[in-house]
Coordinates of C-alpha atoms in Angstrom, one line a residue:
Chain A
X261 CA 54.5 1.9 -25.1
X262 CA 56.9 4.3 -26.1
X263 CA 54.2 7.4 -25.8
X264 CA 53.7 6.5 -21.9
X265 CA 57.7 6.2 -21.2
X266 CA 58.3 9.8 -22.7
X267 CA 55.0 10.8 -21.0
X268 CA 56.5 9.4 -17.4
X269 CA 59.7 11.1 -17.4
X270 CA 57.9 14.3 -17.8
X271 CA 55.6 13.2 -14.9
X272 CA 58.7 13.4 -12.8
X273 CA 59.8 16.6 -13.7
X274 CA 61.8 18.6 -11.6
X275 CA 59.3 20.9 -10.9
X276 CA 57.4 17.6 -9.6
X277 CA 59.8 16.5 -7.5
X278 CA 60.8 19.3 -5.9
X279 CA 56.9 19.6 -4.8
X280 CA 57.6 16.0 -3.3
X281 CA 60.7 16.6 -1.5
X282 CA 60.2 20.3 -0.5
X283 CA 57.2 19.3 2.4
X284 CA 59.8 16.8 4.0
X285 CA 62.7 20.0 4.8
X286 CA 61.7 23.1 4.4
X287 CA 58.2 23.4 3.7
X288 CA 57.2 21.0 6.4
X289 CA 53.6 20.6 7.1
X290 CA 53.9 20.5 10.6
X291 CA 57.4 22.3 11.7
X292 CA 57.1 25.1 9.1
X293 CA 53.5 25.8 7.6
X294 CA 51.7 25.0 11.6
X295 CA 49.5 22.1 9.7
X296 CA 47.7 19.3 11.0
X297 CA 49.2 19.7 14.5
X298 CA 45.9 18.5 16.2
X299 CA 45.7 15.2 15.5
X300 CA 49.3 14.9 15.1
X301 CA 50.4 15.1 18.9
X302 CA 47.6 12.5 20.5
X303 CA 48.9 9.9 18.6
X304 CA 52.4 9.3 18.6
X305 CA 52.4 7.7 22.4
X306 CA 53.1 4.4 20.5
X307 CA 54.9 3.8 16.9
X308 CA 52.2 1.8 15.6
X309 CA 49.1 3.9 15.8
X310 CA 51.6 7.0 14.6
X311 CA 52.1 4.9 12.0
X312 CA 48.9 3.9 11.2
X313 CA 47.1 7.3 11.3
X314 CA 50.4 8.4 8.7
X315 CA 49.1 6.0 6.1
X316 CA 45.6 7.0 6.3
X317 CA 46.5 10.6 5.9
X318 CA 49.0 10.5 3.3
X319 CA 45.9 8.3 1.6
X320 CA 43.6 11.6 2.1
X321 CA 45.7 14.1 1.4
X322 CA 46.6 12.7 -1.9
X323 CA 43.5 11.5 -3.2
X324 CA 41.5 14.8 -2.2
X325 CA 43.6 16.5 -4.0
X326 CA 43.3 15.1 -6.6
X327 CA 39.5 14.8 -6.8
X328 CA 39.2 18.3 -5.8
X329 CA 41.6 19.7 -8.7
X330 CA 39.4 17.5 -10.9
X331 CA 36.7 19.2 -9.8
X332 CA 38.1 22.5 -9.1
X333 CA 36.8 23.9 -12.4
X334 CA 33.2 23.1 -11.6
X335 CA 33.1 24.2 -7.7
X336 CA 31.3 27.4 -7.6
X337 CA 33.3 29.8 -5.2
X338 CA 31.4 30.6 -2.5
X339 CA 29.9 26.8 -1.7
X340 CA 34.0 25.7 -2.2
X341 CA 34.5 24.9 1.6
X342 CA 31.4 22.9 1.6
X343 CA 32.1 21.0 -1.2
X344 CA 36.0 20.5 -0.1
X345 CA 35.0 19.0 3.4
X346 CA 31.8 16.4 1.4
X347 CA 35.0 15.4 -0.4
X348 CA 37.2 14.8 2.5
X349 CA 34.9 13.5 4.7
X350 CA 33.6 10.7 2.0
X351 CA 37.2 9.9 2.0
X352 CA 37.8 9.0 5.5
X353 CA 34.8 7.6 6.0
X354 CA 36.7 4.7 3.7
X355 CA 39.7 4.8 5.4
X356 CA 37.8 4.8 8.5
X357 CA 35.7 1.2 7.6
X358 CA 39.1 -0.2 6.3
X359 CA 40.9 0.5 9.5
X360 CA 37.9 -0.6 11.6
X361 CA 37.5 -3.9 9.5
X362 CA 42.0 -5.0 9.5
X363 CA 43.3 -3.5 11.9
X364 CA 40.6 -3.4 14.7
X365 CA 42.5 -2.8 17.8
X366 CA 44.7 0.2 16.2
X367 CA 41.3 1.7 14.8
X368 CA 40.1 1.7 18.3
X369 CA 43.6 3.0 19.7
X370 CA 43.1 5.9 17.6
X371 CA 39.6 6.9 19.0
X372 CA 38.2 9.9 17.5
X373 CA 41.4 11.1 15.6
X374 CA 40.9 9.0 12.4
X375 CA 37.5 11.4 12.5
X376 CA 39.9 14.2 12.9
X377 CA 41.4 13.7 9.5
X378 CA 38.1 15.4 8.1
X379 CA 39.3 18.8 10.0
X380 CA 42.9 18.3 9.3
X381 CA 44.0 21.4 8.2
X382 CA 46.9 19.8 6.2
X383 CA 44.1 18.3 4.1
X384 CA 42.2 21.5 3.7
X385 CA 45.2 23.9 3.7
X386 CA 46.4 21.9 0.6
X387 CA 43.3 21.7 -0.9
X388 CA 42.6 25.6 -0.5
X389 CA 46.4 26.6 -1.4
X390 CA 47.2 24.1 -3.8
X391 CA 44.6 21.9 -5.9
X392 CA 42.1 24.1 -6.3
X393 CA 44.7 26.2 -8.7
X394 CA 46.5 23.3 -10.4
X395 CA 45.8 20.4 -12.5
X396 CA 45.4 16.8 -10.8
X397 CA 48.6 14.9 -11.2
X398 CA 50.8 18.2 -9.4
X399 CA 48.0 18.1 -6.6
X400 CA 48.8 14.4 -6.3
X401 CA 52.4 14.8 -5.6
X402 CA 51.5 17.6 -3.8
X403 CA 49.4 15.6 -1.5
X404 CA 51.9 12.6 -1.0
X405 CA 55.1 15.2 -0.1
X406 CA 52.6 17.0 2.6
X407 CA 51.5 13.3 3.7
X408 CA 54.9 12.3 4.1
X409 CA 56.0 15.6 5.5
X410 CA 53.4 15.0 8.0
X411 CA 54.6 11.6 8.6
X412 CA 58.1 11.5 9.0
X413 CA 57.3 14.2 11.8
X414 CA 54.6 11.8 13.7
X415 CA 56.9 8.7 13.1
X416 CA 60.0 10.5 14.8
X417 CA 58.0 11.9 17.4
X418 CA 56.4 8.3 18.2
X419 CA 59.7 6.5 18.2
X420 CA 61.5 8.3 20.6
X421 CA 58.2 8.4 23.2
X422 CA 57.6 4.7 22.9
X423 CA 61.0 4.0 22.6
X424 CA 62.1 6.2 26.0
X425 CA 58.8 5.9 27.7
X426 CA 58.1 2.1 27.0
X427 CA 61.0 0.5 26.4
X428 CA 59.9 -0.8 23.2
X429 CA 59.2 -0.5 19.7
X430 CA 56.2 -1.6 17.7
X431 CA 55.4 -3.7 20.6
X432 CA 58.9 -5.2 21.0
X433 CA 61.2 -4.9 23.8
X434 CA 63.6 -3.0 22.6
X435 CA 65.4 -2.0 26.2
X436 CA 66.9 -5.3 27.3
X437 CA 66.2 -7.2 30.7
X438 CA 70.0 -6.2 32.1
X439 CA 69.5 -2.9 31.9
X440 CA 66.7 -2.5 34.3
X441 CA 68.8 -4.8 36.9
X442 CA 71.6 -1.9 36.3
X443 CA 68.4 0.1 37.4
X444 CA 67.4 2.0 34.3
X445 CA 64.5 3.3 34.3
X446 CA 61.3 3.6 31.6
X447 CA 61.0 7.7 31.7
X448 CA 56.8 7.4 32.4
X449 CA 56.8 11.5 31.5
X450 CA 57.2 10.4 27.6
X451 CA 53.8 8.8 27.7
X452 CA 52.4 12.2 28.6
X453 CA 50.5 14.0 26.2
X454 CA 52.7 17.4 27.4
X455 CA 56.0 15.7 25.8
X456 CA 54.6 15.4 22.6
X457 CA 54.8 19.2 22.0
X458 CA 58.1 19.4 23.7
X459 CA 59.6 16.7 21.5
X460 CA 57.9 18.8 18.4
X461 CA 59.2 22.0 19.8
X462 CA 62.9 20.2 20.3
X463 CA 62.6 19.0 16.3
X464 CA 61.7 22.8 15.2
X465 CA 64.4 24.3 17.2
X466 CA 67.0 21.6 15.5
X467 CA 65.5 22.1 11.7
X468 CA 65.5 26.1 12.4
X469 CA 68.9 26.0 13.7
X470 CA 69.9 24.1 10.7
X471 CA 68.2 26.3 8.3
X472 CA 68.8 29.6 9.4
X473 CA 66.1 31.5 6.7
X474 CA 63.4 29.8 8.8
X475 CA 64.3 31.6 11.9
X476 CA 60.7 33.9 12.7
X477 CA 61.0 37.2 14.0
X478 CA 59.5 37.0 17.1
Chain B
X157 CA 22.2 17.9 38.6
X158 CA 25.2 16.9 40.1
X159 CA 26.2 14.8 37.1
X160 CA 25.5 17.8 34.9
X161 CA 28.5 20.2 36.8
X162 CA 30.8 17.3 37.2
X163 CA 30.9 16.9 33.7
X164 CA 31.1 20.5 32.9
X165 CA 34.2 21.2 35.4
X166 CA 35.8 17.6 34.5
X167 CA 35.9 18.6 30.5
X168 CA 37.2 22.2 31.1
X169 CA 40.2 21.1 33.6
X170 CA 40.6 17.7 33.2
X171 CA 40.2 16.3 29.9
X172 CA 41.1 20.1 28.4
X173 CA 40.9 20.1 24.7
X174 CA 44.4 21.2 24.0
X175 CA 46.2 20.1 26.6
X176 CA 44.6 16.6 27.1
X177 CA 43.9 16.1 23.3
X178 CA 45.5 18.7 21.1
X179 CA 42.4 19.6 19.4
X180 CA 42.1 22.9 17.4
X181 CA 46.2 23.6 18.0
X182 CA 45.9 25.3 14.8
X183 CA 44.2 27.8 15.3
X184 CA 45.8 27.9 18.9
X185 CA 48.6 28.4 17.4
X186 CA 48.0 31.0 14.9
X187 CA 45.8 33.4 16.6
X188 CA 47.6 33.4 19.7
X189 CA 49.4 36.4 19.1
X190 CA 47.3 39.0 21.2
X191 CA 44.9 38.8 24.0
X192 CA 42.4 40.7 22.0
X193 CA 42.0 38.5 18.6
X194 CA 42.3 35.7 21.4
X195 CA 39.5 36.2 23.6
X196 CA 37.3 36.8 20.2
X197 CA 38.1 33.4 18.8
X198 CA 37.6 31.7 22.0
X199 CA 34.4 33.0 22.4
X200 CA 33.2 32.1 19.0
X201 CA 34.2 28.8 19.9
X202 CA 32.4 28.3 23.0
X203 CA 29.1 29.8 21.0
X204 CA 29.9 27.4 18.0
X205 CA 30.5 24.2 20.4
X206 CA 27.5 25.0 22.6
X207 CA 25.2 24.8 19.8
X208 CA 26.5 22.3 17.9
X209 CA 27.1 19.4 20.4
X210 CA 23.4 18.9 21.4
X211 CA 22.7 19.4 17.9
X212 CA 24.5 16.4 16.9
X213 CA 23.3 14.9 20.2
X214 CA 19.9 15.1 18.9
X215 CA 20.8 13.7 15.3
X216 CA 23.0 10.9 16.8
X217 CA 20.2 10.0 19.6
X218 CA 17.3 9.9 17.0
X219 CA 18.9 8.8 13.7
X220 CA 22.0 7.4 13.6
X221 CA 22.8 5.0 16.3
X222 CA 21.8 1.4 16.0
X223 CA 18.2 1.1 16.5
X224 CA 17.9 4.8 17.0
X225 CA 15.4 4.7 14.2
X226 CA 12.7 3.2 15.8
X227 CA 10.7 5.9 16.5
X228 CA 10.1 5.9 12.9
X229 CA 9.1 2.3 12.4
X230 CA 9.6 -0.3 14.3
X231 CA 11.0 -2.2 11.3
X232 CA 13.7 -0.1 11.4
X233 CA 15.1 -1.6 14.8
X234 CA 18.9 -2.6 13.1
X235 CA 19.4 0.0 11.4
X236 CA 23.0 1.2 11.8
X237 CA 23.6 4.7 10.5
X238 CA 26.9 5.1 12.4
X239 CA 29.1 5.1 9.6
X240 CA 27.7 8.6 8.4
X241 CA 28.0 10.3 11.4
X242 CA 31.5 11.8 9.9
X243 CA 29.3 13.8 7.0
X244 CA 26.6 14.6 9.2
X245 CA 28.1 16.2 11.4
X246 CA 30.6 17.9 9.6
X247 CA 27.6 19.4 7.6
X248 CA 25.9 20.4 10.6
X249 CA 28.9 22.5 11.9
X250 CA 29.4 24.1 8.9
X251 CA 26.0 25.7 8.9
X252 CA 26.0 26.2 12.2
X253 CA 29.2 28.2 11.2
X254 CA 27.7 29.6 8.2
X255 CA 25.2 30.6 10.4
X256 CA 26.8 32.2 13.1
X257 CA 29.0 34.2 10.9
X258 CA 25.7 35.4 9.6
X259 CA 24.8 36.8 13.1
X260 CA 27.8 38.3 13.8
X261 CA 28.0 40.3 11.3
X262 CA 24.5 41.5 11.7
X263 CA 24.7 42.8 15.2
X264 CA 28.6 43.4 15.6
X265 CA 30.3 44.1 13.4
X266 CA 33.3 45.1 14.9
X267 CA 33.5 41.4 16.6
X268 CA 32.7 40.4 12.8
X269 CA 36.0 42.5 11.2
X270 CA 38.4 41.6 13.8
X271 CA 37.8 38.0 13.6
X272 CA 38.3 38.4 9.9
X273 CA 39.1 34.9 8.8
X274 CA 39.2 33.1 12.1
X275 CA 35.2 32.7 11.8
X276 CA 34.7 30.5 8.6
X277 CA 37.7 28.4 9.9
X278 CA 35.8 27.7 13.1
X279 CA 34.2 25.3 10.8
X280 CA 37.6 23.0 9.9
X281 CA 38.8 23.8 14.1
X282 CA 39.4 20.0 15.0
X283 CA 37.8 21.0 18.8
X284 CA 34.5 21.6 17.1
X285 CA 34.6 18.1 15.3
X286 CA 36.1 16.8 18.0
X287 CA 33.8 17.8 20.5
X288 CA 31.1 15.8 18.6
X289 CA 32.9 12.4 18.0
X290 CA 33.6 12.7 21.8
X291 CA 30.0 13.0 22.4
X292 CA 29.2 10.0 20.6
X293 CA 32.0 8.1 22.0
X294 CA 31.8 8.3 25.3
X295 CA 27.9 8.1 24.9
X296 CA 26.3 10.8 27.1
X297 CA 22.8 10.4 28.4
X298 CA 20.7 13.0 28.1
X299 CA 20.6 16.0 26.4
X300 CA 21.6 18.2 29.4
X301 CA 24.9 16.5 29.8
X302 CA 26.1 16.9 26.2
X303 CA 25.3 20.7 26.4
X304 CA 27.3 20.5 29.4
X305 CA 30.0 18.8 28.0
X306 CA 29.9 21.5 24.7
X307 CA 29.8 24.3 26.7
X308 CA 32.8 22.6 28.8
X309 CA 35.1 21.7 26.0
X310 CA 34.3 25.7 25.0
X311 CA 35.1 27.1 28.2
X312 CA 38.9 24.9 28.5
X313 CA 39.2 25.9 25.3
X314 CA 38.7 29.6 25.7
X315 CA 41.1 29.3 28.7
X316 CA 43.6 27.4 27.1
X317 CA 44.2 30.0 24.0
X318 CA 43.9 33.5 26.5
X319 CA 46.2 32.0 28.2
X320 CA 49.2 31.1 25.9
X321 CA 48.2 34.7 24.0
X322 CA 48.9 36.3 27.4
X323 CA 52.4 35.0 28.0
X324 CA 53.0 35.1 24.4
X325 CA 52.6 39.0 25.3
X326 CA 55.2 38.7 28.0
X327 CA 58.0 36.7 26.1
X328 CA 58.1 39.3 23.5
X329 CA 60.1 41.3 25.8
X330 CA 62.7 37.7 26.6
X331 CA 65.5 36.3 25.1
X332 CA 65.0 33.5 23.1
X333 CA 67.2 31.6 21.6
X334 CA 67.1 32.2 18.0
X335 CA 65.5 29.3 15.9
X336 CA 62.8 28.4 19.0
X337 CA 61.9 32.0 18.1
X338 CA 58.4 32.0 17.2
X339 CA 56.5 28.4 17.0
X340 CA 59.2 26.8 19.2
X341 CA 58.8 28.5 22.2
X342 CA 54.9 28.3 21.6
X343 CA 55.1 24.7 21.6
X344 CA 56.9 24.2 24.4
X345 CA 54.9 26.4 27.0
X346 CA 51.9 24.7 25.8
X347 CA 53.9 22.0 26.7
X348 CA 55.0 23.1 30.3
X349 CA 50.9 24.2 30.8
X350 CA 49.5 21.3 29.5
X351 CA 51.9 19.2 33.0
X352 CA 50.6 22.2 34.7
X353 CA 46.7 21.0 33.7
X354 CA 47.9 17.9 34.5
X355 CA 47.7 17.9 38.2
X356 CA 43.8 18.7 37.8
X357 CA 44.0 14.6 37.1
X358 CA 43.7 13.1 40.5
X359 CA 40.8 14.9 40.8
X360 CA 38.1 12.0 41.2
X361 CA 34.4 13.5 40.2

């Protein structure tokens, strides 16, 4: 018992945690290293299917990496993309049946996107940058900062579209009756897959006014 | 015939892969920086989509939809090999990408060196995938309408990236604020074209 205490603490070693918390600032998946913007954009119309699609990639982020830096000793070089996407793709392919089988009408909100994970680049940029040069429980926490990275981004981009273009949240009315009698109006443009990379644009320019160092020449 | 055009000119304007669907912004956004490297990328992509849309047309037709086994055996009537259409065709565009980079660099190689890396990532570009699962979604009929559709999705693609390289040209010379420098700005022309690509929507074909 004692063995696996002392062997947690140095589980969460600083180094660790700064690979957890570094992908939500200033090694953002999406706002700093340009990952994973594909798939990232088409759903965020609503909160729930934002959130949705966050889980399943924080769940294939991680666990490729992890399975690939298992690997990564055996993967010949030349075949290593190959064998990186079999991995990846096996991977949503679960995701893809649990989403189809409990939450049906999400899975079929999100179309072809859950697909998408496969070409994800967040998934393959860590895999190429990151797991296949360090050992599986790094890669892990690796994964989960980048799927959370990824996340917060889609979540904050979905809750101000549904919020301002619906009116609602997660499905509730969020917007109550008596302000449409004052005549407010639902803003029909935030549906709009165009306002999705605004809103994205508007969060980069806030982060990168905030931390100057991220500023790009040009 | 008809149907054939339609679908070509509905899937470069009106359901645009980055503007309608964000596909392949990645690689939108990172090689956008010159006309040149642009025009390149686009066309490999257009090459790579042609090819590999009817390709996985074929596969998903004749071996993985439900019942598309038949020819096979007539036993084989529910059989429902839908579920491995993610690995399939992610295998098949990789070779096809595999393959192409092979040809490229055979007969020009100057296309071959100033693509550099851009090629072998053709292979993860979320429009190539995407082009297929689209294909099998919204379940084309023959074979001359998916290459239609490939070739389409290609051709808005193409489009799409000459065009933000071109006023990414121009706004070199303007004054941006600082920290939209860069990605920011990118993101929201794409932005301001994508409502521009919007009005191609009332179009009823």
């Amino acid at each position: 018992m004692s063995t696996e205490k002392k062997e947690r603490e140095s589980l969460f070693s600083a180094k660790n945690r700064r690979l957890l918390t570094n992908p939500l600032g200033i090694d953002n998946p999406i706002t700093v290293q340009v990952l994973g913007i594909c798939s990232a954009l088409a759903v965020t119309a609503k909160l729930k299917p934002a959130f949705v699609m966050s889980v399943s990639v924080i769940v294939v982020t991680m666990l490729s990496n992890m399975l690939i830096s298992a690997m990564r000793n055996g993967i010949p070089q030349r075949i290593r993309i190959i064998v990186q996407l079999v991995v990846i793709a096996s991977l949503v392919i679960l995701v893809d049946q649990v989403l189809k089988a409990f939450v049906f009408d999400v899975s079929k909100q999100l179309s072809v996107f859950v697909g998408l994970i496969i070409t994800n680049c967040i998934v393959m940029g860590r895999l190429e940058a990151f797991a296949m040069s360090n050992k599986p429980w790094p890669s892990l926490i690796d994964g989960l900062g980048n799927g959370l990275g990824y996340a917060w981004v889609l979540i904050a981009v979905g809750f101000v579209r549904e919020l301002f273009g619906s009116g609602t949240l997660w499905g509730y009315t969020i917007v109550p009756e008596s302000f449409y009698d004052f005549g407010y109006k639902n803003n029909g443009f935030m549906i709009l897959p165009p306002m999705a990379l605004i809103i994205v644009g508007i969060i980069i320019w806030i982060q990168r006014s905030r931390n100057p160092e991220l500023v790009e020449e040009n | 015939m008809q149907e054939i055009f339609n679908i070509f000119v509905k899937s470069v304007f009106v359901d645009n892969m980055v503007f309608a669907y964000f596909l392949g912004m990645c690689s939108y956004l990172a090689v956008s920086k010159t006309v040149n490297t642009s025009v390149g990328l686009g066309l490999a992509v257009v090459f790579v989509l042609g090819i590999t849309v009817p390709v996985d047309y074929l596969l998903n037709e004749y071996i993985l939809k439900l019942g598309a086994l038949e020819w096979l055996d007539a036993g084989f009537k529910d059989v429902d090999l839908s579920f491995l259409s993610f690995i399939v065709f992610i295998a098949i565009i990789a070779s096809m990408v595999q393959l192409v980079e092979m040809v490229v660099e055979k007969f020009s190689p100057a296309l071959y060196s100033s693509l550099g890396i851009f090629l072998p990532l053709i292979a993860v570009n979320c429009a190539i995938l995407g082009g297929s699962l689209f294909m099998q979604e919204r379940e084309y009929q023959s074979l001359a309408q998916a290459t239609s559709f490939g070739l389409g999705s290609g051709v808005g693609w193409f489009l799409a990236i000459v065009g933000i390289a071109a006023i990414r040209e121009k706004i070199r010379y303007s004054n941006v604020p600082k920290p939209l420098r860069g990605l920011g700005i990118t993101f929201i022309i794409t932005g301001l074209m994508g409502i521009a690509f919007m009005s191609f929507l009332g179009i009823k074909l």
